[in-house]
Short mmCIF file of C-alpha atoms in Angstrom, two decimals:
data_model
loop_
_atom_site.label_atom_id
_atom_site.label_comp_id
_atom_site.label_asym_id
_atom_site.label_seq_id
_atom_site.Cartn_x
_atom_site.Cartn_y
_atom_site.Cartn_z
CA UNK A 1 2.65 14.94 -8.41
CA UNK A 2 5.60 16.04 -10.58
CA UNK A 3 8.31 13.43 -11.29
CA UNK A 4 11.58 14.76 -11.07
CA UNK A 5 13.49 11.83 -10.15
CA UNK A 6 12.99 7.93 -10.10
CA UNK A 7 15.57 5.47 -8.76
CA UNK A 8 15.06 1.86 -8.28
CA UNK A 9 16.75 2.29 -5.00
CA UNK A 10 16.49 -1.28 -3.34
CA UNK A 11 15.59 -4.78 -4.60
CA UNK A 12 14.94 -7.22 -1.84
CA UNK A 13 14.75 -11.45 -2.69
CA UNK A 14 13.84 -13.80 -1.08
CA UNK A 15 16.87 -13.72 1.57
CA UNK A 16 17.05 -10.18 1.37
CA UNK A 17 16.96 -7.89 4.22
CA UNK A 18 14.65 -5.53 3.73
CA UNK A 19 15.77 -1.61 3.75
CA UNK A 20 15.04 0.28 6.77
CA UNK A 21 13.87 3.64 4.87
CA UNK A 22 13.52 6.72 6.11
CA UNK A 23 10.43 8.15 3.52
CA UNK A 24 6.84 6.96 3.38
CA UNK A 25 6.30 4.28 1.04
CA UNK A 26 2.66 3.07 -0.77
CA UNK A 27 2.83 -0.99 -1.77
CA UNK A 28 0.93 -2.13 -4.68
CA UNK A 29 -0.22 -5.78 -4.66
CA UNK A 30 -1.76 -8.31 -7.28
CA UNK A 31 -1.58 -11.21 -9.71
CA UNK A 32 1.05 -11.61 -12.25
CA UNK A 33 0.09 -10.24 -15.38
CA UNK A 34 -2.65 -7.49 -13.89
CA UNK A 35 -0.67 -4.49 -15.45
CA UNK A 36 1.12 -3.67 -12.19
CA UNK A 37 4.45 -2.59 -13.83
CA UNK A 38 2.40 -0.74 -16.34
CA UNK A 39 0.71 1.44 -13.67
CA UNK A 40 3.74 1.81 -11.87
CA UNK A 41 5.67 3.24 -14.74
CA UNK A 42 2.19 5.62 -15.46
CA UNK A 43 2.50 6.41 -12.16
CA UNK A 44 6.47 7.75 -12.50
CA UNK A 45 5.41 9.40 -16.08
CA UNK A 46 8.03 6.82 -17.48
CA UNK A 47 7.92 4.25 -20.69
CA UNK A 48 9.63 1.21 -19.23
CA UNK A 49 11.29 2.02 -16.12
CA UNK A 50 9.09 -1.10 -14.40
CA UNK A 51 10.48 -4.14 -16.55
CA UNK A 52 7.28 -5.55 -18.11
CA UNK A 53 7.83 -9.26 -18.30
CA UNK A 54 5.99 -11.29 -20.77
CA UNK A 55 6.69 -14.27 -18.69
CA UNK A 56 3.90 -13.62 -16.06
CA UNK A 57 5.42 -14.84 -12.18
CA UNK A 58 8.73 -14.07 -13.20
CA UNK A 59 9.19 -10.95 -10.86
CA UNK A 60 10.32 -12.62 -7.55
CA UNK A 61 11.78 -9.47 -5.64
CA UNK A 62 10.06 -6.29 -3.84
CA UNK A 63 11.66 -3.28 -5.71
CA UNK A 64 11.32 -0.05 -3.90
CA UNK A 65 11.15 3.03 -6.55
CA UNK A 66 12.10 6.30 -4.93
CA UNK A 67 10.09 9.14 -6.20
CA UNK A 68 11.65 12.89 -5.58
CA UNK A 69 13.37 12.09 -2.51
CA UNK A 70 10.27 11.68 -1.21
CA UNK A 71 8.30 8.60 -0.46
CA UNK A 72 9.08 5.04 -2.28
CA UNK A 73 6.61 3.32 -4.96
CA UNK A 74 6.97 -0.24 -3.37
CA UNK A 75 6.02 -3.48 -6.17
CA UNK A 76 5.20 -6.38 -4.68
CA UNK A 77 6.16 -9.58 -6.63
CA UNK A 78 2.86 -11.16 -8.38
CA UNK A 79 0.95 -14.42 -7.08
CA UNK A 80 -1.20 -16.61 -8.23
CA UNK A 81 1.09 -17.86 -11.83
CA UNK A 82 -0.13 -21.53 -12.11
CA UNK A 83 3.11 -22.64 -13.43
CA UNK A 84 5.25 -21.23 -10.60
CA UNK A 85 6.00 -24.01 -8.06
CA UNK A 86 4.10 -24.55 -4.82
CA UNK A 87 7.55 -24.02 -2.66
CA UNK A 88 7.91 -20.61 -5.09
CA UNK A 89 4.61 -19.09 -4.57
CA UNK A 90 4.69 -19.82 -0.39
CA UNK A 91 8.58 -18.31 -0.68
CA UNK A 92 6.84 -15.13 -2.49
CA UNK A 93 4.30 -15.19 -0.01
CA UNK A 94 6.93 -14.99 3.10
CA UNK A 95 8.63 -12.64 1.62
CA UNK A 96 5.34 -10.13 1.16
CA UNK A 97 4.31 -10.78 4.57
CA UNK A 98 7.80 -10.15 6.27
CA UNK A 99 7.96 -6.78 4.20
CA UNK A 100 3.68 -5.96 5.59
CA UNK A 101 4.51 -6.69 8.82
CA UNK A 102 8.21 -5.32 9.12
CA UNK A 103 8.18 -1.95 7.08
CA UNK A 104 7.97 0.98 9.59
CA UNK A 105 7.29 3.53 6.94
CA UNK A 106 4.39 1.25 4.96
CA UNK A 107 1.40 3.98 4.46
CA UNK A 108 -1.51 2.16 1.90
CA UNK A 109 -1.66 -0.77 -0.06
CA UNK A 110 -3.37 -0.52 -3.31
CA UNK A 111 -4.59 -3.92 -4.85
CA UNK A 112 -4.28 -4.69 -8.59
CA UNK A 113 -7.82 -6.07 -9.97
CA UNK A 114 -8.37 -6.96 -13.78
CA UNK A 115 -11.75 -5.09 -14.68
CA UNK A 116 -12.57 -7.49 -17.14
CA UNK A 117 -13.03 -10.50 -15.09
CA UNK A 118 -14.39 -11.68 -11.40
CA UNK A 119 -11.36 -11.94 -8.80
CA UNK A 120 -9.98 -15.03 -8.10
CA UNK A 121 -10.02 -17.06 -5.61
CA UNK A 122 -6.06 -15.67 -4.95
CA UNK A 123 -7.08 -11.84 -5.34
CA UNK A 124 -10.03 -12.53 -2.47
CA UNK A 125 -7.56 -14.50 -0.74
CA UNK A 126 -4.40 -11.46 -1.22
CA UNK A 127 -7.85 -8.64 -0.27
CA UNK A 128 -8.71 -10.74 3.06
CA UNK A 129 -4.37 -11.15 4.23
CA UNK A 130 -4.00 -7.23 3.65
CA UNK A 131 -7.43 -6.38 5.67
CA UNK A 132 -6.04 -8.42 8.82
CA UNK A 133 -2.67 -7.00 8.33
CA UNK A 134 -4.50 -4.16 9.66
CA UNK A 135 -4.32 -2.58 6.43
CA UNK A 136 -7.85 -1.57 4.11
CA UNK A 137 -6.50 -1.64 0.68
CA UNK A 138 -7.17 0.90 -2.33
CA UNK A 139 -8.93 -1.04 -5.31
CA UNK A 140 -6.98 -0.07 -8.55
CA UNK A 141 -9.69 -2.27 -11.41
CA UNK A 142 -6.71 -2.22 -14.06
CA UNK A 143 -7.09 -2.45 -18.21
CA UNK A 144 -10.13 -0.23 -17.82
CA UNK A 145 -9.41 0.13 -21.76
CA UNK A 146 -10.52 -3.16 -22.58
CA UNK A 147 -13.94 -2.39 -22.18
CA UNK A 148 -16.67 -0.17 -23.31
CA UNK A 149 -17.85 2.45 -21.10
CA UNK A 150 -21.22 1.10 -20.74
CA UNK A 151 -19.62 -1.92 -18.99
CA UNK A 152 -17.55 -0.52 -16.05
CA UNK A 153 -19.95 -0.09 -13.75
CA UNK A 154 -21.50 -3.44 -14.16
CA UNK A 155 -17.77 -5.26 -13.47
CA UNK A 156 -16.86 -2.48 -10.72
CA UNK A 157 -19.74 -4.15 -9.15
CA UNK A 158 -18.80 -7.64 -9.60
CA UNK A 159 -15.31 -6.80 -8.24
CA UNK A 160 -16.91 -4.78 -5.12
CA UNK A 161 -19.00 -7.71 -4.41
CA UNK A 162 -16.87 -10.53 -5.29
CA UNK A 163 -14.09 -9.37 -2.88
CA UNK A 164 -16.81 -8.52 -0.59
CA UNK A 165 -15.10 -4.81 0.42
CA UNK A 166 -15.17 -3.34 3.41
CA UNK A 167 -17.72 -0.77 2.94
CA UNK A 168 -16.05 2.66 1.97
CA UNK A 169 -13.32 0.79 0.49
CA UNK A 170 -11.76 3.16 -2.56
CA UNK A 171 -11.91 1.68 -6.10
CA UNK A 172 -10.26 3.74 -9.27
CA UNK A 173 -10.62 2.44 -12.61
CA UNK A 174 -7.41 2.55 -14.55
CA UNK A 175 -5.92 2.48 -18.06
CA UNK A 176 -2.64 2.01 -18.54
CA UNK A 177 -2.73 3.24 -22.17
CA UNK A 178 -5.34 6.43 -21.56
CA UNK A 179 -3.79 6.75 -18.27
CA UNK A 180 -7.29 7.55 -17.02
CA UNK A 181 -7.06 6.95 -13.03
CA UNK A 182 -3.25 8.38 -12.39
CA UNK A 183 -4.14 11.14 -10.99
CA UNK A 184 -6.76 10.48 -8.83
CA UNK A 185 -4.29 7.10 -7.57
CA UNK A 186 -1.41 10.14 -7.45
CA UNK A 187 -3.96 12.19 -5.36
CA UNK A 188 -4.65 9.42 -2.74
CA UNK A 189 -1.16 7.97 -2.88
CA UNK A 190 -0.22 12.45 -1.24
CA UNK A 191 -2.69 12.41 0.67
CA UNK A 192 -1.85 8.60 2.84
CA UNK A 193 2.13 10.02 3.02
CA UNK A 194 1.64 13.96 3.52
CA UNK A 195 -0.87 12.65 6.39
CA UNK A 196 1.53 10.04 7.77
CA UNK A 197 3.08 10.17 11.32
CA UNK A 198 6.96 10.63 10.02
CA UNK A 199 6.23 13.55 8.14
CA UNK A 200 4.52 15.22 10.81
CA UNK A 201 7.76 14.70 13.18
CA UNK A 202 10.10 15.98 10.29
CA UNK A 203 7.83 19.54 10.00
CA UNK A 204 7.89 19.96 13.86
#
């Protein structure tokens, strides 16, 4: 896709209501720290339009990035930070499920995995709430840099079977600083909201 225009349209906290859009819009999910604001500004070809925090848990809203006038980039706040509060991480959690279960226009969830190491216990646990959401999320295995190429197979494998994936379930290895797996996420991402049921009614 070519970026012409990115606007951090909405941010919805905890009390928020969330935004009743109009365009298709593709969530992406996973622990704090994974590189999610990283692949979401590789995504929108910009440096630091995503805040990178170096306080991992620290992003506590949905923000809802429209692309083109087109569809929204959705970023889910981050779970699993051991030093947020238990009352903080189930207020995150609310807040993730009202926006799965409420948006309208919601077509694919990708889920943030760190190559490196086996999920956790809260990525199989964030993997299991999407699939019964009635949603089969895309595997994005993130800082595919940090390892040699030799090894990605070998963790692929360790995330496909650690999560236990639905079989077909996509995975795309991705690097951040190569940005080696943006265009195949890009190609997916079209293909989930040129296919969706509100775009066909707007072309009839």
């Amino acid at each position: 896709m070519v970026i012409k225009n990115v606007n951090l349209e909405t941010v919805c906290g905890i009390t928020s209501r969330l935004p009743e859009n109009k365009k298709p819009e593709i969530a992406f999910a996973g622990k704090s720290n994974v590189g999610k604001s990283s692949l979401i500004n590789a995504l929108m070809n910009r440096k630091s339009y995503a805040r990178i925090s170096a306080t991992p848990g620290k992003t506590q809203t949905i923000n809802f990035y429209n692309i083109n006038d087109e569809l929204y980039l959705v970023d889910l706040p981050g779970y699993g930070y051991a030093k947020v509060s238990e009352q903080e991480k189930a207020q995150w959690g609310k807040l993730i499920e009202r926006y799965l279960h409420g948006s309208k226009q919601l077509r694919a969830v990708f889920l943030l995995i760190d190559i490196r190491h086996e999920p956790s216990a809260n990525d199989k646990m964030m993997y299991d709430w999407i699939l019964k959401q009635g949603f089969e999320p895309i595997i994005i295995a993130t800082k595919l840099d940090k390892l040699k190429r030799s090894q990605v197979q070998k963790q692929m494998k360790i995330i496909r079977e650690g999560l236990k994936l639905v079989p077909g379930t996509r995975m795309i290895p991705f690097s951040s600083m190569t940005k080696q797996g943006r265009d195949e996420i890009w190609e997916l991402a079209e293909q989930e909201f040129l296919s969706s049921p509100a775009e066909a009614d707007e072309t009839e």
